[in-house]
mmCIF file of C-alpha atoms in Angstrom:
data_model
loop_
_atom_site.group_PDB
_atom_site.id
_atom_site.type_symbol
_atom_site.label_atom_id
_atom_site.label_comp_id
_atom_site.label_asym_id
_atom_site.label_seq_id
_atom_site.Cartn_x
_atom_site.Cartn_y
_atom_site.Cartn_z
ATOM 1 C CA UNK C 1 0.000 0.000 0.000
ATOM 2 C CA UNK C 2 1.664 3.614 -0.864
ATOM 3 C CA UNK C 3 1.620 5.579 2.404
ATOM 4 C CA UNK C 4 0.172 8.958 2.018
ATOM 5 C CA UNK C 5 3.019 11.157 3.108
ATOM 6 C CA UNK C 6 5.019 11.047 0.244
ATOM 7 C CA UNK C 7 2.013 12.701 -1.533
ATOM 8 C CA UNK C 8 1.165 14.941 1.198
ATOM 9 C CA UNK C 9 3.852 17.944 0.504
ATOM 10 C CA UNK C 10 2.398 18.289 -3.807
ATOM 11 C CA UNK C 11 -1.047 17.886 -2.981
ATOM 12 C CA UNK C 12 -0.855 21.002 -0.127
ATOM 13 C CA UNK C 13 1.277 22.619 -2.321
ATOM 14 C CA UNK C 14 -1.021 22.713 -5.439
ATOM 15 C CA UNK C 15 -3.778 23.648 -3.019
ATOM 16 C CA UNK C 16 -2.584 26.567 -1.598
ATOM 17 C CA UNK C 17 -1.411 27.657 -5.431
ATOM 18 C CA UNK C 18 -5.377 27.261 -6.568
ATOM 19 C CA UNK C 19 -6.205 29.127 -3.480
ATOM 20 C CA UNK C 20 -3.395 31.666 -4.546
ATOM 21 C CA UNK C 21 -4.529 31.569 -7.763
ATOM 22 C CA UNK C 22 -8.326 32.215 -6.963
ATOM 23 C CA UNK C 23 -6.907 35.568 -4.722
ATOM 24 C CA UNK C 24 -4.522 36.789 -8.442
ATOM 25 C CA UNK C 25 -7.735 36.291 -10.181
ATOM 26 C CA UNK C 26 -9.133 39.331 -7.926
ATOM 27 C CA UNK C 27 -6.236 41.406 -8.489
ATOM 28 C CA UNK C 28 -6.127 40.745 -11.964
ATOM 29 C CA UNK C 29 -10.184 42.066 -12.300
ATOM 30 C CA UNK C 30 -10.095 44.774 -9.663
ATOM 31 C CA UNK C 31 -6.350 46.539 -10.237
ATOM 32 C CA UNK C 32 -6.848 47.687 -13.804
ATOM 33 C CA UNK C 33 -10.392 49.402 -11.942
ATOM 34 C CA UNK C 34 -8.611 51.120 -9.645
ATOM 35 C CA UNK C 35 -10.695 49.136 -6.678
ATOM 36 C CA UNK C 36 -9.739 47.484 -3.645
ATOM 37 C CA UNK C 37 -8.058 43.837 -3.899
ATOM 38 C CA UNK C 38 -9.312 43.092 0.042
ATOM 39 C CA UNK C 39 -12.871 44.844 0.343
ATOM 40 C CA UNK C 40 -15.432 44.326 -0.492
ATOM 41 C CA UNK C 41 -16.312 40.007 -0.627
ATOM 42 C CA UNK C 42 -15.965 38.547 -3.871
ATOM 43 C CA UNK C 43 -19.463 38.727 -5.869
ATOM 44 C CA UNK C 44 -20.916 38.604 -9.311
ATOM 45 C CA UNK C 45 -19.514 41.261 -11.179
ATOM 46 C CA UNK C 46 -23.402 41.586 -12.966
ATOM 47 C CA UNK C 47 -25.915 41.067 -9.986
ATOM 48 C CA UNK C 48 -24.192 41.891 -7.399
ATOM 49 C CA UNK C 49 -24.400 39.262 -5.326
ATOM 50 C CA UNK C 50 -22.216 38.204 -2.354
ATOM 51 C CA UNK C 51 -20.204 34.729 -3.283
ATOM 52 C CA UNK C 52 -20.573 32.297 -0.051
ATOM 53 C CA UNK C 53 -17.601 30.354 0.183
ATOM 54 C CA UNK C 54 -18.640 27.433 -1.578
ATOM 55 C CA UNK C 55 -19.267 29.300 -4.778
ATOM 56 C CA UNK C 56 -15.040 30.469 -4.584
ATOM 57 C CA UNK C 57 -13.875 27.296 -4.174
ATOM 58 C CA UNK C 58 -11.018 27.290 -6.790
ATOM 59 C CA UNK C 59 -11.765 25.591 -9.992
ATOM 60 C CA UNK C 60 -14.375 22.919 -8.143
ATOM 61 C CA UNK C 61 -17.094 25.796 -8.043
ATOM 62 C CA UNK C 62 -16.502 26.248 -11.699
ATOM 63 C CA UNK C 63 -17.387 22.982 -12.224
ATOM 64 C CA UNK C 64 -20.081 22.343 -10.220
ATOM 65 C CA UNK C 65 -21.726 25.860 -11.178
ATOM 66 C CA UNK C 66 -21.032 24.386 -14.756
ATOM 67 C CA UNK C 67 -19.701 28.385 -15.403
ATOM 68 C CA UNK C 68 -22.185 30.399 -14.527
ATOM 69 C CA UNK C 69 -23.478 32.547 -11.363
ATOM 70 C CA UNK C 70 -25.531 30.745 -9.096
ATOM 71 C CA UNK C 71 -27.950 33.612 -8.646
ATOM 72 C CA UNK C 72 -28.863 35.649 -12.545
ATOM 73 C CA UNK C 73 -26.991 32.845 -14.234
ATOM 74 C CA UNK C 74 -24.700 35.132 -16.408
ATOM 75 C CA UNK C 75 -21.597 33.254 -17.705
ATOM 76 C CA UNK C 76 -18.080 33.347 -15.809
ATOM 77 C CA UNK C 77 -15.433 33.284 -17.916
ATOM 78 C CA UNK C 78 -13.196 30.563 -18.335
ATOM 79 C CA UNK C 79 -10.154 32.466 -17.606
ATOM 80 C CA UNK C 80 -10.936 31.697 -14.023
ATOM 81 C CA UNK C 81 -10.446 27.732 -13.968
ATOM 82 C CA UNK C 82 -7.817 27.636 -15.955
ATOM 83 C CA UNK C 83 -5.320 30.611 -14.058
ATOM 84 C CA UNK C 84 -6.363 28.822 -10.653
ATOM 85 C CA UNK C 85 -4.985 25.484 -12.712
ATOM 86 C CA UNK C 86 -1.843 26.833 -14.016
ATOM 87 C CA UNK C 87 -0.963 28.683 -10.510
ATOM 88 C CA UNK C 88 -1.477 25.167 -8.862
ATOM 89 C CA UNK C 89 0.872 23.805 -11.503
ATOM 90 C CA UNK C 90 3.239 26.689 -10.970
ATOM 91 C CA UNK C 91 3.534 26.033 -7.387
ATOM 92 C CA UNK C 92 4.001 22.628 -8.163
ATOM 93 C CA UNK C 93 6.913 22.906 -9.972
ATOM 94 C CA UNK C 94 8.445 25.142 -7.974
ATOM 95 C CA UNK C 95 8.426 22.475 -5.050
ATOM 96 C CA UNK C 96 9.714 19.835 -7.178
ATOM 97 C CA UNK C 97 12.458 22.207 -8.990
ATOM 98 C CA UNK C 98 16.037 21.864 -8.018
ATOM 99 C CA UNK C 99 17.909 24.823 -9.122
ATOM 100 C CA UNK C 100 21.310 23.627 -8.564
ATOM 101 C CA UNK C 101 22.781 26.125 -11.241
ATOM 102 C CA UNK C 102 21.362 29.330 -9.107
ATOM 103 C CA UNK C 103 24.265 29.807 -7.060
ATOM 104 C CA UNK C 104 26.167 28.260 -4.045
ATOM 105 C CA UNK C 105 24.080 26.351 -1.725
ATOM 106 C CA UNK C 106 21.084 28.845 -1.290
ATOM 107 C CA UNK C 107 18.543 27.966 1.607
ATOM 108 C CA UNK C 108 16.197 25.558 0.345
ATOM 109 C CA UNK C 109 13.405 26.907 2.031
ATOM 110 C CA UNK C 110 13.960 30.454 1.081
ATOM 111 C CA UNK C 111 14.201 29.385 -2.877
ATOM 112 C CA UNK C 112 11.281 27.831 -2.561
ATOM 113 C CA UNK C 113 9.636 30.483 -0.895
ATOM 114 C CA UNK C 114 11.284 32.962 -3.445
ATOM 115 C CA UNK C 115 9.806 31.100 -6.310
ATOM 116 C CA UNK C 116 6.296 30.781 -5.319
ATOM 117 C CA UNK C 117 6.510 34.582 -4.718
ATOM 118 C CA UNK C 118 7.607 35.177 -8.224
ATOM 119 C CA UNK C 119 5.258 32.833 -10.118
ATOM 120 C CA UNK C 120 2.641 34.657 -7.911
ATOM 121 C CA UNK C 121 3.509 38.384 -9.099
ATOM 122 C CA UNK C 122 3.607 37.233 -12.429
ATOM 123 C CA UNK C 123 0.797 35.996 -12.984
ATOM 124 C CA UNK C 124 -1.465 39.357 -12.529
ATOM 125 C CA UNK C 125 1.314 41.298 -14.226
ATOM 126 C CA UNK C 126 1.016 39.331 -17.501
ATOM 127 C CA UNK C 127 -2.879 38.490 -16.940
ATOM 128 C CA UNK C 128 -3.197 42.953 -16.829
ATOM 129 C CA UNK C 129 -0.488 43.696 -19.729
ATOM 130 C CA UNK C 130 -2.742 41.068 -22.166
ATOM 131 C CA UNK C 131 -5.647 42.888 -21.106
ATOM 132 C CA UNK C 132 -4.900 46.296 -21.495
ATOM 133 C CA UNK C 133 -1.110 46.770 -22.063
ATOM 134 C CA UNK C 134 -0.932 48.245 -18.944
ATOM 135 C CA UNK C 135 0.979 47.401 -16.202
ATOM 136 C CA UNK C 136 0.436 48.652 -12.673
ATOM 137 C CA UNK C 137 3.095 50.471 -11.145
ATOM 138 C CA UNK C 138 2.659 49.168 -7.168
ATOM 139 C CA UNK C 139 2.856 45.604 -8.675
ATOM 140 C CA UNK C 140 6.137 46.842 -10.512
ATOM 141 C CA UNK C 141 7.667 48.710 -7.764
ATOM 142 C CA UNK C 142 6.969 46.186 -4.699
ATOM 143 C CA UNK C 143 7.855 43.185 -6.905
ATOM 144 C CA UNK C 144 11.081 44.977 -7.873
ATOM 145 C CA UNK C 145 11.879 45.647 -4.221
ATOM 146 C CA UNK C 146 11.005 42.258 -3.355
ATOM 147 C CA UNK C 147 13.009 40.582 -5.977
ATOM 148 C CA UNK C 148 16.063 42.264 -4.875
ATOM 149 C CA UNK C 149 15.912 41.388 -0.946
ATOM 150 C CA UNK C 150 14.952 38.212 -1.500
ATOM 151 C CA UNK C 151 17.617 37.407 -4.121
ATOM 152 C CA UNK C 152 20.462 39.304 -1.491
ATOM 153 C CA UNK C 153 18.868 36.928 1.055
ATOM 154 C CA UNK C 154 19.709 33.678 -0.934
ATOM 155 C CA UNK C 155 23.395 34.760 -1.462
ATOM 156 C CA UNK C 156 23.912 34.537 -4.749
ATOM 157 C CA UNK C 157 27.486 34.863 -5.537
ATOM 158 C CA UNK C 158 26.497 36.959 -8.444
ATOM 159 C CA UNK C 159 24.720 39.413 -5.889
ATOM 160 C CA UNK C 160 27.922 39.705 -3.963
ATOM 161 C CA UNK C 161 29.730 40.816 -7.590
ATOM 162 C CA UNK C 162 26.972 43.321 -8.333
ATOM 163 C CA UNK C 163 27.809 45.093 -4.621
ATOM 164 C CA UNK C 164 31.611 44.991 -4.701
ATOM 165 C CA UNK C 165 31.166 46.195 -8.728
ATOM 166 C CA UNK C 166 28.982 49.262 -8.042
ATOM 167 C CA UNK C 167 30.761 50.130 -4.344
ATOM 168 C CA UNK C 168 34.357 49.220 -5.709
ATOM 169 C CA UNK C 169 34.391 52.843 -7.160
ATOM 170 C CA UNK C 170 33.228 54.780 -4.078
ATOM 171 C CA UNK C 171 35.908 53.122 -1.871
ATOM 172 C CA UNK C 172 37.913 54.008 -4.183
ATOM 173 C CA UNK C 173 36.988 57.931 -4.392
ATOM 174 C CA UNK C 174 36.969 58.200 -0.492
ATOM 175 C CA UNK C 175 40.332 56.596 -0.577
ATOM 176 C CA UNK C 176 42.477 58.545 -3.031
ATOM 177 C CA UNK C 177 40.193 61.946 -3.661
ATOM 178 C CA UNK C 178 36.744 63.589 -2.561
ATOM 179 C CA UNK C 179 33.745 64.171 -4.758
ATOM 180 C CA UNK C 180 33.253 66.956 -6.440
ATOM 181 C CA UNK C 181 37.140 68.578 -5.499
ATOM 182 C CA UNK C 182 39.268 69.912 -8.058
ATOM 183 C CA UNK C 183 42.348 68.278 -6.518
ATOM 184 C CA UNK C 184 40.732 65.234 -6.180
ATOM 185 C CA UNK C 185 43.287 62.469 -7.561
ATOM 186 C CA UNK C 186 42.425 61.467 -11.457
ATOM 187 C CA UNK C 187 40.394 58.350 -11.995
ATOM 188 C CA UNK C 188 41.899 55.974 -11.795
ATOM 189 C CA UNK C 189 45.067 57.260 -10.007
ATOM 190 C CA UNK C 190 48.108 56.318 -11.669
ATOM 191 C CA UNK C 191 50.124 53.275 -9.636
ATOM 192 C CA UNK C 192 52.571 54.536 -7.496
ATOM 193 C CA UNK C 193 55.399 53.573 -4.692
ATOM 194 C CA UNK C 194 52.997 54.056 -2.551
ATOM 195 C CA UNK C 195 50.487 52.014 -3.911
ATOM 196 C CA UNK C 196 51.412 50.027 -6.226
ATOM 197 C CA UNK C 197 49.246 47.198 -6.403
ATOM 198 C CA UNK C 198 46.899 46.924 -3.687
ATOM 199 C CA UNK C 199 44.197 49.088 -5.349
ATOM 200 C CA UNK C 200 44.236 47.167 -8.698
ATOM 201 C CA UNK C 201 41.219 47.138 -10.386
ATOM 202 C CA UNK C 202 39.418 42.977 -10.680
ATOM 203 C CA UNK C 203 38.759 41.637 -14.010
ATOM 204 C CA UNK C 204 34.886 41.163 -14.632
ATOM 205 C CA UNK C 205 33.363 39.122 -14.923
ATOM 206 C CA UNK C 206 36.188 36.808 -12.898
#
């Protein structure tokens, strides 16, 4: 008999994408509309009418409503189902994903974490651009913000080169000269006794 377990961590896991997936479906309707994504309940975008919780159960309530509002009947698209599915799938994926070429032992937690995250931005943002080549600017801003702490979290050696890259210059400006001084020494400062090598600019990439 196969024991449950092992099936345990991909069934949750596509769950709680459908579930995620049922929430991007909000976003993806009430963002381009300028309304809230937490207020007020979901409801039927014709009548009115205040969804129990049994009518938003992802993709199931499609199904069983055979697409189409339980109270005036109008049609729901199919675009619901199916980005509940493929977020479920996403998720999926991610979990079973092993990313060994992404850099030097990153947490596997945190990667996994990092990729649901970005499967779950995308989603709206592409969902919104093929709907009216638009893309919201809070979605680009946080998920820009997000990307970057969460990829200097994981430790990516190519992180580490970005920072010494842009900073390298600065350290070197405080060093040898000060910004924005007319004597401040030329750039880069020619080698000297007194420094003859232990300023030498890195070959990149190494």
């Amino acid at each position: 008999m196969v024991s449950f377990f092992p099936l345990a961590p991909p069934l949750i896991t596509a769950l709680m994408g459908a579930a995620v997936g049922s929430f991007l479906n909000v976003v993806t309707w009430r963002l381009p509309r300028q309304e809230s994504i937490l207020w007020p309940s979901s409801h039927c975008p014709r009548c009115g009418t205040t969804l129990a919780w049994w009518d938003n159960v992802p993709v199931l309530s499609w199904l069983l409503l055979r697409g189409r509002c339980r109270y005036c009947k109008a049609p729901i698209s199919s675009r619901y189902p199916l980005v509940e599915s493929a977020c479920a799938l996403l998720w999926l994926i991610t979990l079973l994903a092993q990313p060994a070429a992404m850099g030097p032992a990153p947490d596997p937690l945190l990667l996994m974490l990092a990729g649901w995250t970005l499967v779950s931005w995308m989603i709206p943002l592409v969902l919104i651009d093929l709907d009216s080549l638009w893309l919201p600017e809070p979605l680009c801003r946080w998920g820009l913000v997000t990307g970057l702490v969460v990829t200097a979290l994981l430790g990516f050696q190519q992180v580490r080169r970005s920072v010494v890259r842009c900073c390298f210059p600065i350290c070197w400006r405080r060093r040898w000269g000060s910004w924005g001084s007319s004597s401040a020494a030329p750039w880069p400062p020619a080698p000297s006794a007194n420094r003859p090598s232990d300023w030498a600019m890195p070959s990149w990439p190494p």
